[in-house]
Tab-separated table of C-alpha atoms in Angstrom:
chain	number	residue	atom	x	y	z
A	1138	MET	CA	44.434	-5.009	-26.786
A	1139	HIS	CA	44.288	-0.909	-26.827
A	1140	SER	CA	46.408	1.378	-29.020
A	1141	LEU	CA	48.421	4.085	-27.045
A	1142	HIS	CA	47.286	7.301	-28.992
A	1143	PHE	CA	49.817	10.027	-28.306
A	1144	SER	CA	48.740	13.527	-29.875
A	1145	LEU	CA	50.825	16.224	-30.244
A	1146	TYR	CA	49.102	18.351	-32.369
A	1147	THR	CA	48.880	16.506	-35.997
A	1148	LEU	CA	51.960	14.418	-35.029
A	1149	SER	CA	50.102	10.926	-33.358
A	1150	PHE	CA	51.772	7.850	-32.744
A	1151	SER	CA	49.654	4.353	-32.336
A	1152	THR	CA	51.504	1.621	-30.510
A	1153	MET	CA	50.070	-1.703	-29.755
A	1154	CYS	CA	50.492	-2.956	-26.539
A	1155	VAL	CA	49.785	-6.248	-24.912
A	1156	ILE	CA	48.466	-4.606	-22.007
A	1157	GLN	CA	45.565	-2.361	-21.620
A	1158	SER	CA	46.633	1.548	-22.238
A	1159	SER	CA	44.708	5.109	-21.798
A	1160	GLN	CA	44.839	7.964	-23.670
A	1161	PHE	CA	46.703	11.268	-23.249
A	1162	TYR	CA	47.119	14.661	-24.369
A	1163	ILE	CA	49.146	17.828	-24.176
A	1164	PRO	CA	46.804	20.212	-21.522
A	1165	GLY	CA	44.674	22.071	-24.143
A	1166	MET	CA	45.050	19.759	-26.909
A	1167	ALA	CA	42.009	16.914	-25.669
A	1168	PRO	CA	39.401	16.817	-28.198
A	1169	VAL	CA	35.932	17.942	-27.183
A	1170	GLU	CA	33.251	15.027	-27.772
A	1171	PHE	CA	29.791	15.447	-28.360
A	1172	ARG	CA	26.458	13.594	-28.594
A	1173	LYS	CA	23.926	13.903	-31.241
A	1174	GLY	CA	21.867	17.096	-31.136
A	1175	GLN	CA	24.359	18.582	-28.218
A	1176	GLN	CA	24.483	22.636	-28.254
A	1177	ILE	CA	27.499	23.610	-29.831
A	1178	ASP	CA	28.797	27.159	-29.681
A	1179	VAL	CA	29.834	29.526	-32.239
A	1180	LYS	CA	32.080	32.334	-31.292
A	1181	ALA	CA	33.556	35.698	-33.299
A	1182	VAL	CA	37.170	36.343	-32.629
A	1183	LYS	CA	37.780	39.722	-34.653
A	1184	MET	CA	37.206	41.018	-38.047
A	1185	THR	CA	40.997	41.535	-39.882
A	1186	SER	CA	42.034	42.910	-43.220
A	1187	VAL	CA	45.216	42.536	-45.230
A	1188	HIS	CA	45.231	46.160	-46.143
A	1189	THR	CA	45.141	47.566	-42.840
A	1190	GLN	CA	47.149	46.371	-39.162
A	1191	LEU	CA	44.209	47.244	-37.217
A	1192	PRO	CA	42.006	44.284	-36.255
A	1193	TYR	CA	38.347	45.026	-35.022
A	1194	GLU	CA	36.060	43.177	-32.420
A	1195	TYR	CA	33.000	41.453	-33.973
A	1196	TYR	CA	30.200	43.286	-32.278
A	1197	SER	CA	32.013	46.535	-33.325
A	1198	LEU	CA	29.464	46.534	-36.342
A	1199	PRO	CA	25.644	46.467	-35.753
A	1200	PHE	CA	25.580	42.304	-35.927
A	1201	CYS	CA	22.837	40.362	-34.701
A	1202	LEU	CA	22.955	40.127	-30.653
A	1203	PRO	CA	22.517	36.990	-28.879
A	1204	LYS	CA	18.776	36.189	-27.479
A	1205	ASN	CA	19.041	37.891	-24.111
A	1206	GLY	CA	20.714	40.739	-25.516
A	1207	SER	CA	23.999	40.532	-23.710
A	1208	PHE	CA	26.949	39.001	-24.962
A	1209	HIS	CA	30.343	38.237	-23.007
A	1210	TYR	CA	33.929	37.505	-23.754
A	1211	LYS	CA	36.098	34.996	-23.084
A	1212	SER	CA	39.223	35.232	-21.083
A	1213	GLU	CA	42.424	35.363	-23.070
A	1214	ASN	CA	46.053	34.915	-22.509
A	1215	LEU	CA	48.862	37.366	-23.254
A	1216	GLY	CA	49.417	35.997	-26.776
A	1217	GLU	CA	45.356	36.486	-27.479
A	1218	VAL	CA	45.274	40.038	-26.296
A	1219	LEU	CA	48.574	41.332	-28.305
A	1220	ARG	CA	46.883	39.528	-31.451
A	1221	GLY	CA	43.837	41.325	-30.989
A	1222	ASP	CA	41.527	38.811	-30.459
A	1223	ARG	CA	38.186	39.327	-28.835
A	1224	ILE	CA	36.455	36.200	-28.453
A	1225	VAL	CA	32.943	36.429	-27.993
A	1226	ASN	CA	29.451	34.669	-28.136
A	1227	THR	CA	27.013	34.931	-31.227
A	1228	PRO	CA	23.220	34.009	-31.955
A	1229	TYR	CA	23.932	31.125	-34.033
A	1230	GLU	CA	22.317	27.970	-32.909
A	1231	ILE	CA	24.045	24.812	-33.807
A	1232	LYS	CA	23.202	21.143	-32.927
A	1233	MET	CA	25.304	18.463	-33.775
A	1234	ALA	CA	24.396	16.200	-36.521
A	1235	GLU	CA	21.247	18.328	-37.130
A	1236	ASP	CA	20.833	20.339	-40.272
A	1237	ILE	CA	19.275	23.688	-40.153
A	1238	LYS	CA	17.620	25.281	-42.973
A	1239	CYS	CA	17.425	28.968	-43.732
A	1240	SER	CA	16.414	30.629	-40.689
A	1241	LEU	CA	16.735	34.605	-39.370
A	1242	LEU	CA	19.609	35.250	-37.050
A	1243	CYS	CA	17.228	37.458	-35.459
A	1244	HIS	CA	14.503	39.544	-35.907
A	1245	PHE	CA	10.988	38.739	-37.429
A	1246	PRO	CA	9.940	38.472	-40.691
A	1247	ASN	CA	7.853	41.764	-40.055
A	1248	LYS	CA	10.880	43.588	-38.006
A	1249	PRO	CA	13.774	43.648	-40.093
A	1250	MET	CA	16.986	45.054	-38.710
A	1251	HIS	CA	17.910	48.583	-39.647
A	1252	TRP	CA	20.737	50.328	-39.721
A	1253	HIS	CA	21.243	54.027	-39.516
A	1254	ALA	CA	23.345	56.574	-41.807
A	1255	GLU	CA	26.485	56.333	-39.532
A	1256	ASP	CA	25.997	52.250	-39.042
A	1257	SER	CA	25.848	52.046	-42.520
A	1258	GLN	CA	29.111	54.174	-43.557
A	1259	ARG	CA	30.962	52.357	-40.764
A	1260	VAL	CA	29.822	49.204	-42.481
A	1261	ILE	CA	30.753	50.399	-46.066
A	1262	ASP	CA	34.311	51.608	-44.926
A	1263	ARG	CA	35.084	47.966	-43.347
A	1264	ILE	CA	33.630	46.259	-46.785
A	1265	GLN	CA	35.809	48.889	-49.079
A	1266	HIS	CA	39.044	47.674	-46.574
A	1267	GLU	CA	38.179	43.919	-47.353
A	1268	TYR	CA	37.969	42.804	-43.868
A	1269	PHE	CA	37.279	39.330	-42.774
A	1270	VAL	CA	35.016	38.050	-40.053
A	1271	HIS	CA	36.531	35.182	-38.255
A	1272	LEU	CA	34.287	32.272	-36.417
A	1273	LEU	CA	35.002	29.882	-34.140
A	1274	VAL	CA	33.419	26.253	-34.006
A	1275	ASP	CA	34.839	23.764	-31.144
A	1276	ASN	CA	37.814	26.070	-31.087
A	1277	LEU	CA	38.030	25.445	-35.151
A	1278	PRO	CA	38.540	28.180	-37.277
A	1279	ALA	CA	35.790	29.189	-40.157
A	1280	ALA	CA	37.522	28.706	-43.704
A	1281	THR	CA	35.733	29.693	-47.186
A	1282	PRO	CA	36.211	27.309	-50.052
A	1283	ILE	CA	37.470	29.295	-53.426
A	1284	PHE	CA	37.754	26.621	-56.581
A	1285	ASN	CA	41.424	27.714	-58.117
A	1286	GLN	CA	40.524	27.235	-61.856
A	1287	ASP	CA	44.435	27.424	-62.633
A	1288	VAL	CA	45.568	24.602	-60.523
A	1289	GLU	CA	41.977	22.980	-60.857
A	1290	ASP	CA	41.827	22.687	-57.144
A	1291	THR	CA	39.963	24.121	-53.781
A	1292	GLN	CA	41.755	26.728	-51.965
A	1293	TYR	CA	40.802	28.191	-48.491
A	1294	GLU	CA	40.427	31.650	-47.213
A	1295	HIS	CA	41.135	32.636	-43.458
A	1296	GLY	CA	37.267	33.498	-42.263
A	1297	TYR	CA	34.787	34.884	-44.825
A	1298	ARG	CA	34.195	38.454	-46.273
A	1299	LEU	CA	32.425	40.953	-44.800
A	1300	GLY	CA	30.890	42.031	-48.216
A	1301	SER	CA	31.971	43.364	-51.407
A	1302	VAL	CA	32.411	46.145	-53.326
A	1303	VAL	CA	30.932	46.647	-56.992
A	1304	GLY	CA	31.846	49.859	-58.862
A	1305	ASP	CA	30.862	52.449	-55.884
A	1306	LYS	CA	28.660	50.345	-54.273
A	1307	SER	CA	28.998	48.007	-51.369
A	1308	TYR	CA	27.076	44.955	-50.334
A	1309	ILE	CA	27.031	42.618	-46.988
A	1310	ASN	CA	27.365	38.968	-46.769
A	1311	ASN	CA	24.257	38.893	-44.740
A	1312	HIS	CA	23.533	35.069	-45.477
A	1313	LEU	CA	25.731	32.241	-43.669
A	1314	LYS	CA	25.995	28.778	-45.262
A	1315	LEU	CA	27.932	27.266	-42.243
A	1316	MET	CA	29.023	23.814	-43.305
A	1317	LEU	CA	30.661	21.780	-40.683
A	1318	MET	CA	32.126	17.831	-40.836
A	1319	TYR	CA	32.345	15.409	-38.209
A	1320	HIS	CA	33.818	11.831	-37.322
A	1321	ASN	CA	33.080	9.323	-35.287
A	1322	PRO	CA	36.145	7.577	-33.601
A	1323	ALA	CA	33.256	5.403	-31.576
A	1324	PRO	CA	29.384	5.188	-31.739
A	1325	GLU	CA	27.471	7.870	-30.719
A	1326	VAL	CA	30.956	10.049	-30.331
A	1327	TYR	CA	31.274	12.925	-32.809
A	1328	ARG	CA	33.859	14.904	-33.219
A	1329	VAL	CA	34.234	18.400	-35.210
A	1330	VAL	CA	37.008	18.160	-37.706
A	1331	GLY	CA	36.077	20.635	-40.517
A	1332	PHE	CA	34.765	24.098	-40.314
A	1333	HIS	CA	33.462	26.102	-43.756
A	1334	VAL	CA	32.013	29.211	-44.378
A	1335	GLN	CA	29.536	29.999	-47.819
A	1336	ALA	CA	28.674	33.942	-47.457
A	1337	LYS	CA	26.348	35.147	-49.627
A	1338	SER	CA	24.362	38.787	-50.539
A	1339	VAL	CA	20.805	38.388	-50.222
A	1340	TYR	CA	18.575	41.700	-50.571
A	1341	ILE	CA	15.922	41.877	-48.522
A	1342	ASP	CA	12.537	42.066	-50.943
A	1343	ASP	CA	14.222	38.370	-52.532
A	1344	LEU	CA	13.836	36.845	-49.136
A	1345	LYS	CA	10.330	34.201	-48.554
A	1346	PHE	CA	9.555	33.312	-45.288
A	1347	ASN	CA	7.281	30.892	-43.998
A	1348	ASP	CA	6.654	30.564	-39.853
A	1349	ASN	CA	10.438	32.139	-39.434
A	1350	VAL	CA	11.792	29.793	-42.055
A	1351	CYS	CA	13.395	31.563	-45.083
A	1352	SER	CA	13.891	30.619	-48.585
A	1353	ILE	CA	16.466	31.962	-50.807
A	1354	PRO	CA	15.363	31.923	-54.754
A	1355	THR	CA	17.651	30.751	-57.495
A	1356	LYS	CA	18.545	34.144	-58.456
A	1357	PHE	CA	18.582	36.866	-55.870
A	1358	ARG	CA	20.059	40.583	-55.687
A	1359	PRO	CA	22.592	41.476	-53.434
A	1360	GLN	CA	21.680	43.540	-50.386
A	1361	LEU	CA	23.110	47.037	-50.958
A	1362	VAL	CA	24.601	49.101	-47.714
A	1363	ASP	CA	23.064	53.070	-48.359
A	1364	ALA	CA	25.054	55.310	-46.271
A	1365	LYS	CA	22.468	58.102	-47.455
A	1366	THR	CA	19.123	56.691	-46.191
A	1367	GLY	CA	20.372	53.585	-44.150
A	1368	THR	CA	20.334	49.830	-44.382
A	1369	THR	CA	17.133	47.677	-43.930
A	1370	LEU	CA	17.845	44.198	-44.439
A	1371	TYR	CA	17.823	40.569	-42.502
A	1372	PHE	CA	20.770	38.116	-41.161
A	1373	THR	CA	20.140	34.537	-42.208
A	1374	TYR	CA	21.591	31.512	-41.829
A	1375	GLU	CA	21.811	27.699	-42.256
A	1376	VAL	CA	23.792	24.868	-41.260
A	1377	GLU	CA	24.461	21.677	-42.808
A	1378	TRP	CA	26.518	18.793	-41.687
A	1379	LYS	CA	28.694	16.372	-43.263
A	1380	HIS	CA	30.683	12.738	-42.242
A	1381	SER	CA	34.187	12.893	-42.807
A	1382	LYS	CA	37.017	10.375	-42.516
A	1383	ILE	CA	39.412	12.919	-41.527
A	1384	SER	CA	40.736	12.323	-38.012
A	1385	TRP	CA	40.500	14.937	-34.839
A	1386	ALA	CA	44.361	15.141	-35.021
A	1387	SER	CA	44.377	15.923	-38.348
A	1388	ARG	CA	41.569	18.545	-38.595
A	1389	TRP	CA	44.416	21.323	-38.708
A	1390	ASP	CA	46.139	20.139	-42.130
A	1391	THR	CA	43.819	22.257	-44.015
A	1392	TYR	CA	44.430	25.660	-42.434
A	1393	LEU	CA	48.149	24.471	-42.571
A	1394	ALA	CA	48.052	24.159	-46.158
A	1395	MET	CA	46.756	27.545	-47.195
A	1396	ASN	CA	48.507	29.806	-49.309
A	1397	ASP	CA	48.687	33.317	-48.192
A	1398	VAL	CA	48.213	35.092	-51.402
A	1399	GLN	CA	49.602	38.366	-49.901
A	1400	ILE	CA	52.930	36.901	-49.823
A	1401	HIS	CA	55.281	38.764	-52.587
A	1402	TRP	CA	57.389	35.852	-53.317
A	1403	PHE	CA	59.006	37.930	-56.157
A	1404	SER	CA	60.344	40.812	-53.781
A	1405	ILE	CA	61.244	38.058	-51.310
A	1406	ILE	CA	63.227	35.968	-53.931
A	1407	ASN	CA	64.436	39.237	-55.656
A	1408	SER	CA	65.992	40.115	-52.234
A	1409	LEU	CA	67.545	36.840	-51.531
A	1410	VAL	CA	69.293	37.108	-54.983
A	1411	VAL	CA	70.610	40.225	-54.239
A	1412	ILE	CA	72.140	39.639	-50.709
A	1413	PHE	CA	73.750	36.307	-52.253
A	1414	PHE	CA	74.973	38.052	-55.153
A	1415	LEU	CA	76.843	40.998	-53.378
A	1416	SER	CA	77.941	38.550	-50.593
A	1417	GLY	CA	79.612	36.852	-53.529
A	1418	ILE	CA	81.346	39.770	-55.059
A	1419	LEU	CA	82.435	40.806	-51.632
A	1420	THR	CA	83.625	37.260	-50.804
A	1421	MET	CA	85.550	37.438	-54.071
A	1422	ILE	CA	87.654	40.918	-53.343
A	1423	ILE	CA	88.770	39.624	-49.585
A	1424	VAL	CA	89.673	36.206	-50.935
A	1425	ARG	CA	91.917	38.169	-53.863
A	1426	THR	CA	93.221	40.663	-51.313
A	1427	LEU	CA	94.280	38.146	-49.005
A	1428	ARG	CA	96.077	36.150	-51.061
A	1429	ARG	CA	98.103	39.014	-52.395
A	1430	ASP	CA	99.219	39.949	-48.963
A	1431	ILE	CA	99.852	36.271	-48.311
A	1432	ALA	CA	102.177	36.187	-51.373
A	1433	ARG	CA	103.685	39.412	-50.584
A	1434	TYR	CA	104.495	38.158	-46.981
A	1435	ASN	CA	106.120	34.585	-48.449
A	1436	ALA	CA	108.399	36.758	-50.605
A	1437	ASP	CA	109.638	38.605	-47.909
A	1438	ASP	CA	110.659	36.253	-45.526
A	1439	GLY	CA	114.464	36.797	-46.236
A	1440	ILE	CA	114.197	40.603	-45.325
A	1441	ASP	CA	114.466	42.168	-42.327
A	1442	GLU	CA	111.958	41.590	-39.909
A	1443	ALA	CA	112.063	45.508	-38.740
A	1444	VAL	CA	110.304	46.263	-42.098
A	1445	GLU	CA	107.068	48.168	-41.641
A	1446	GLU	CA	103.888	45.698	-41.361
A	1447	THR	CA	101.460	46.144	-44.078
A	1448	GLY	CA	98.211	44.647	-45.281
A	1449	TRP	CA	96.454	41.704	-43.015
A	1450	LYS	CA	99.296	42.010	-40.540
A	1451	LEU	CA	97.821	45.101	-39.570
A	1452	VAL	CA	94.933	43.134	-37.938
A	1453	HIS	CA	96.686	41.267	-35.398
A	1454	GLY	CA	96.837	44.439	-33.467
A	1455	ASP	CA	93.048	45.259	-33.139
A	1456	VAL	CA	91.813	41.909	-32.363
A	1457	PHE	CA	92.254	41.774	-28.798
A	1458	ARG	CA	91.959	45.957	-28.390
A	1459	PRO	CA	88.702	46.886	-26.782
A	1460	PRO	CA	86.410	49.150	-28.762
A	1461	LYS	CA	85.473	52.482	-27.584
A	1462	ASN	CA	81.766	52.108	-26.277
A	1463	SER	CA	82.667	49.120	-25.078
A	1464	ARG	CA	79.170	48.723	-22.671
A	1465	LEU	CA	77.018	49.154	-25.844
A	1466	PHE	CA	79.061	46.485	-27.619
A	1467	ALA	CA	78.444	44.171	-24.822
A	1468	ALA	CA	75.074	45.294	-24.498
A	1469	VAL	CA	74.122	44.478	-28.098
A	1470	ILE	CA	76.170	40.972	-28.107
A	1471	GLY	CA	73.989	40.291	-25.264
A	1472	SER	CA	70.797	41.242	-26.642
A	1473	GLY	CA	71.462	39.216	-29.648
A	1474	ILE	CA	72.104	35.943	-27.347
A	1475	GLN	CA	68.661	36.646	-25.902
A	1476	ILE	CA	66.768	36.978	-28.913
A	1477	PHE	CA	68.820	33.723	-30.416
A	1478	LEU	CA	68.028	31.549	-27.441
A	1479	MET	CA	64.642	32.902	-27.429
A	1480	ALA	CA	63.986	31.615	-31.045
A	1481	LEU	CA	65.900	28.414	-30.497
A	1482	ILE	CA	63.655	27.106	-27.814
A	1483	THR	CA	60.145	28.671	-29.013
A	1484	LEU	CA	61.005	26.549	-32.281
A	1485	PHE	CA	62.360	23.450	-30.191
A	1486	PHE	CA	59.052	23.690	-28.641
A	1487	ALA	CA	57.273	24.467	-31.766
A	1488	MET	CA	58.580	21.314	-33.656
A	1489	LEU	CA	57.196	19.058	-30.688
A	1490	GLY	CA	53.563	20.145	-31.354
A	1491	MET	CA	53.385	21.955	-28.087
A	1492	LEU	CA	52.796	25.306	-29.297
A	1493	SER	CA	49.788	24.306	-32.060
A	1494	PRO	CA	47.365	26.925	-33.546
A	1495	ALA	CA	44.608	25.190	-31.833
A	1496	SER	CA	46.426	26.509	-28.383
A	1497	ARG	CA	45.353	30.071	-29.424
A	1498	GLY	CA	47.971	32.939	-28.651
A	1499	ALA	CA	50.563	30.104	-27.313
A	1500	LEU	CA	53.201	30.881	-29.042
A	1501	MET	CA	53.396	34.627	-28.797
A	1502	THR	CA	52.877	34.300	-24.955
A	1503	VAL	CA	55.751	31.599	-24.759
A	1504	ALA	CA	58.212	33.906	-26.559
A	1505	ILE	CA	57.312	36.924	-24.826
A	1506	PHE	CA	57.904	34.640	-21.460
A	1507	LEU	CA	61.029	33.323	-22.955
A	1508	TYR	CA	62.450	36.335	-23.657
A	1509	VAL	CA	62.099	37.911	-20.002
A	1510	PHE	CA	63.573	35.182	-18.522
A	1511	MET	CA	66.527	34.884	-21.266
A	1512	GLY	CA	67.705	38.675	-20.008
A	1513	LEU	CA	69.462	36.519	-17.197
A	1514	ILE	CA	71.649	34.292	-19.784
A	1515	ALA	CA	71.741	37.925	-21.661
A	1516	GLY	CA	73.044	39.786	-18.743
A	1517	TYR	CA	75.845	37.038	-17.617
A	1518	PHE	CA	77.311	37.058	-21.075
A	1519	SER	CA	77.009	40.994	-21.663
A	1520	ALA	CA	79.128	41.436	-18.262
A	1521	ARG	CA	81.516	38.738	-19.071
A	1522	LEU	CA	82.257	40.160	-22.236
A	1523	TYR	CA	82.259	43.298	-20.567
A	1524	LYS	CA	85.016	42.154	-18.192
A	1525	THR	CA	86.756	40.185	-20.679
A	1526	MET	CA	87.686	43.869	-22.518
A	1527	LYS	CA	88.706	45.117	-19.346
A	1528	GLY	CA	85.705	47.050	-18.462
A	1529	ARG	CA	85.904	48.424	-14.679
A	1530	GLU	CA	82.032	48.998	-14.209
A	1531	TRP	CA	80.709	45.389	-15.393
């Protein structure tokens, strides 16, 4: 007996069947299975900041290039392009379930990397704007674990910080510890289920080398980025693998549970309270006015019908009266229907799990295409409403 496994993002069902069954997945959602020692690509997506809306590609800064000296970008869909993603290969060398001690990312112990004053100033500007670097391993983005003492729990940030600022000096995070987790659904089968990064800033003189294998002392100084004389530094990394009980279908749970500290909850709650308060006051005023008018109408039942109509009775004459700008009104109603149907269908597919974050840019791509196709329905309703309002150019 085999279990029928249907994976729709994190939604997974296991059904015990008498007959033999096979596994099937939504296109683009099938897990990638590795063998021990198999090469795994590390790709960079972009650099982003919470203080600016401008993302940068990875090689917009003078980072280490791949060994062949050239890099190539992955073909992207419309949603990824609009998000500013520029997925490119990196020189990190990772093999499944094989740890790597501290190693140089590029150059040699006797030939460190040197940034000129202009490059150093560009790096300083990005560090001061608190840019984060985003990496990918098996389509899983990197996350930085941070222990929160207030709640005594580990929280995560998207990507890793490019550097830090202390006073008027900027320091670059030039050493990365890549912590990856794997799961074994079957013997000799490995799947990547976690990707965490710890970034450090290590001064060039504190690094020790032995046949291109570096060692970092317990106490070390951070690597300063100098915009006056330039910066000489090393880029190093290490890899640590751990076995995990997390299944492949649940590997995105960590990222969905991330808390965005930039969300201003107080402002949002304050705005909602003000909206509900003003809506309540307006509702009370309308209800009182309507009750007073109804009471007056009931008291005037015996009076001659020729009495001038007042209050809410004046509304009935305007209910079916076309507005002055009927074409604009019909177009606005059609646009509202267009946006509403686009959002409704997009949310429906997202609830089914077909627009998971594993399919990068899929949500925005689907939303744009649905908005375009919903223009047919919007045009129909706009023309119908315009004709109902006795429009002649429908």
